[in-house]
Amino acid sequence: MTGINPDSDSGELLRRKAVTPEMIIQLNGLTETVPDGLTISGLIEWAKEGDPDLMVEKNRRYIYPAEYDTCLINENDVIEFINPNLGG
């Protein structure tokens, strides 16, 4: 009787990871798997967030819009998108 080899697909998994590396973050309180190497700008685009007045918090720190293109997202970061125009 042959057992299942959990490593049998490891080569394929490594190839997929090399092509599309991913990381896990918390985005607005939800666990999300996002592409590795994103900046704040890239994450906004990935999330299809279109609010021009969007504010972003990374690990409880406000990120200035001038930093969006250079501020990298890292594994396990906690990101909050804040839409100041929403309200009642």
PDB file of C-alpha atoms in Angstrom:
ATOM      1  CA  MET A   1       0.000   0.000   0.000  1.00  0.00           C
ATOM      2  CA  THR A   2       1.451   3.330  -1.004  1.00  0.00           C
ATOM      3  CA  GLY A   3       1.085   6.393   1.130  1.00  0.00           C
ATOM      4  CA  ILE A   4       0.482   9.900  -0.051  1.00  0.00           C
ATOM      5  CA  ASN A   5       3.670  11.891  -0.404  1.00  0.00           C
ATOM      6  CA  PRO A   6       2.979  15.460   0.756  1.00  0.00           C
ATOM      7  CA  ASP A   7       6.119  16.592  -1.075  1.00  0.00           C
ATOM      8  CA  SER A   8       5.063  15.150  -4.437  1.00  0.00           C
ATOM      9  CA  ASP A   9       3.803  18.509  -5.710  1.00  0.00           C
ATOM     10  CA  SER A  10       6.433  20.617  -3.974  1.00  0.00           C
ATOM     11  CA  GLY A  11       8.239  21.327  -7.254  1.00  0.00           C
ATOM     12  CA  GLU A  12       5.058  22.661  -8.824  1.00  0.00           C
ATOM     13  CA  LEU A  13       4.301  24.717  -5.724  1.00  0.00           C
ATOM     14  CA  LEU A  14       7.790  26.229  -5.789  1.00  0.00           C
ATOM     15  CA  ARG A  15       7.430  27.080  -9.486  1.00  0.00           C
ATOM     16  CA  ARG A  16       4.094  28.792  -8.850  1.00  0.00           C
ATOM     17  CA  LYS A  17       5.559  30.693  -5.886  1.00  0.00           C
ATOM     18  CA  ALA A  18       8.483  31.825  -8.047  1.00  0.00           C
ATOM     19  CA  VAL A  19       6.073  33.134 -10.673  1.00  0.00           C
ATOM     20  CA  THR A  20       3.542  34.704  -8.320  1.00  0.00           C
ATOM     21  CA  PRO A  21       5.010  35.150  -4.840  1.00  0.00           C
ATOM     22  CA  GLU A  22       2.365  36.034  -2.302  1.00  0.00           C
ATOM     23  CA  MET A  23       2.128  37.169   1.296  1.00  0.00           C
ATOM     24  CA  ILE A  24      -0.584  37.339   3.920  1.00  0.00           C
ATOM     25  CA  ILE A  25      -1.644  40.657   5.420  1.00  0.00           C
ATOM     26  CA  GLN A  26      -4.600  42.014   7.365  1.00  0.00           C
ATOM     27  CA  LEU A  27      -6.559  44.496   5.238  1.00  0.00           C
ATOM     28  CA  ASN A  28      -9.463  46.281   6.905  1.00  0.00           C
ATOM     29  CA  GLY A  29      -9.727  43.520   9.486  1.00  0.00           C
ATOM     30  CA  LEU A  30      -9.698  40.656   6.966  1.00  0.00           C
ATOM     31  CA  THR A  31      -6.898  38.222   6.186  1.00  0.00           C
ATOM     32  CA  GLU A  32      -5.883  38.709   2.559  1.00  0.00           C
ATOM     33  CA  THR A  33      -3.336  36.998   0.332  1.00  0.00           C
ATOM     34  CA  VAL A  34      -1.734  39.658  -1.851  1.00  0.00           C
ATOM     35  CA  PRO A  35       1.159  39.732  -4.325  1.00  0.00           C
ATOM     36  CA  ASP A  36       4.567  40.088  -2.714  1.00  0.00           C
ATOM     37  CA  GLY A  37       6.465  43.345  -3.202  1.00  0.00           C
ATOM     38  CA  LEU A  38       3.471  45.695  -3.228  1.00  0.00           C
ATOM     39  CA  THR A  39       3.734  49.308  -2.174  1.00  0.00           C
ATOM     40  CA  ILE A  40       0.787  51.151  -0.656  1.00  0.00           C
ATOM     41  CA  SER A  41      -0.013  52.441  -4.174  1.00  0.00           C
ATOM     42  CA  GLY A  42       0.087  48.897  -5.527  1.00  0.00           C
ATOM     43  CA  LEU A  43      -2.176  47.648  -2.746  1.00  0.00           C
ATOM     44  CA  ILE A  44      -4.684  50.431  -3.423  1.00  0.00           C
ATOM     45  CA  GLU A  45      -4.708  49.418  -7.092  1.00  0.00           C
ATOM     46  CA  TRP A  46      -4.915  45.691  -6.236  1.00  0.00           C
ATOM     47  CA  ALA A  47      -7.900  46.357  -3.949  1.00  0.00           C
ATOM     48  CA  LYS A  48      -9.577  48.505  -6.627  1.00  0.00           C
ATOM     49  CA  GLU A  49      -9.962  51.311  -4.099  1.00  0.00           C
ATOM     50  CA  GLY A  50     -10.990  54.387  -6.058  1.00  0.00           C
ATOM     51  CA  ASP A  51     -11.565  57.028  -3.373  1.00  0.00           C
ATOM     52  CA  PRO A  52      -9.226  59.967  -4.159  1.00  0.00           C
ATOM     53  CA  ASP A  53      -9.425  61.057  -0.494  1.00  0.00           C
ATOM     54  CA  LEU A  54      -8.435  57.622   0.847  1.00  0.00           C
ATOM     55  CA  MET A  55      -6.268  57.602   3.960  1.00  0.00           C
ATOM     56  CA  VAL A  56      -4.039  54.631   4.808  1.00  0.00           C
ATOM     57  CA  GLU A  57      -2.819  53.310   8.128  1.00  0.00           C
ATOM     58  CA  LYS A  58      -0.033  50.708   8.250  1.00  0.00           C
ATOM     59  CA  ASN A  59       0.520  48.940  11.571  1.00  0.00           C
ATOM     60  CA  ARG A  60      -1.354  51.725  13.396  1.00  0.00           C
ATOM     61  CA  ARG A  61       0.757  54.461  11.756  1.00  0.00           C
ATOM     62  CA  TYR A  62      -0.687  57.027   9.324  1.00  0.00           C
ATOM     63  CA  ILE A  63       1.002  56.885   5.918  1.00  0.00           C
ATOM     64  CA  TYR A  64       1.257  60.188   4.071  1.00  0.00           C
ATOM     65  CA  PRO A  65       0.142  60.084   0.412  1.00  0.00           C
ATOM     66  CA  ALA A  66       3.632  61.197  -0.663  1.00  0.00           C
ATOM     67  CA  GLU A  67       4.903  57.852   0.736  1.00  0.00           C
ATOM     68  CA  TYR A  68       2.408  55.600  -1.094  1.00  0.00           C
ATOM     69  CA  ASP A  69       4.796  54.831  -3.981  1.00  0.00           C
ATOM     70  CA  THR A  70       7.746  53.941  -1.725  1.00  0.00           C
ATOM     71  CA  CYS A  71       6.161  52.398   1.385  1.00  0.00           C
ATOM     72  CA  LEU A  72       6.422  48.608   0.993  1.00  0.00           C
ATOM     73  CA  ILE A  73       3.852  46.171   2.364  1.00  0.00           C
ATOM     74  CA  ASN A  74       5.378  43.317   4.354  1.00  0.00           C
ATOM     75  CA  GLU A  75       4.131  39.896   5.442  1.00  0.00           C
ATOM     76  CA  ASN A  76       1.701  40.195   8.388  1.00  0.00           C
ATOM     77  CA  ASP A  77       1.280  43.966   8.073  1.00  0.00           C
ATOM     78  CA  VAL A  78      -2.022  45.378   9.297  1.00  0.00           C
ATOM     79  CA  ILE A  79      -3.402  47.843   6.759  1.00  0.00           C
ATOM     80  CA  GLU A  80      -6.498  49.975   7.193  1.00  0.00           C
ATOM     81  CA  PHE A  81      -8.085  51.951   4.355  1.00  0.00           C
ATOM     82  CA  ILE A  82     -10.040  54.890   5.731  1.00  0.00           C
ATOM     83  CA  ASN A  83     -12.640  56.574   3.539  1.00  0.00           C
ATOM     84  CA  PRO A  84     -13.233  59.979   5.167  1.00  0.00           C
ATOM     85  CA  ASN A  85     -16.101  60.870   2.816  1.00  0.00           C
ATOM     86  CA  LEU A  86     -18.308  58.066   4.079  1.00  0.00           C
ATOM     87  CA  GLY A  87     -20.700  58.904   6.822  1.00  0.00           C
ATOM     88  CA  GLY A  88     -24.259  59.622   7.639  1.00  0.00           C
TER      89      GLY A  88
END
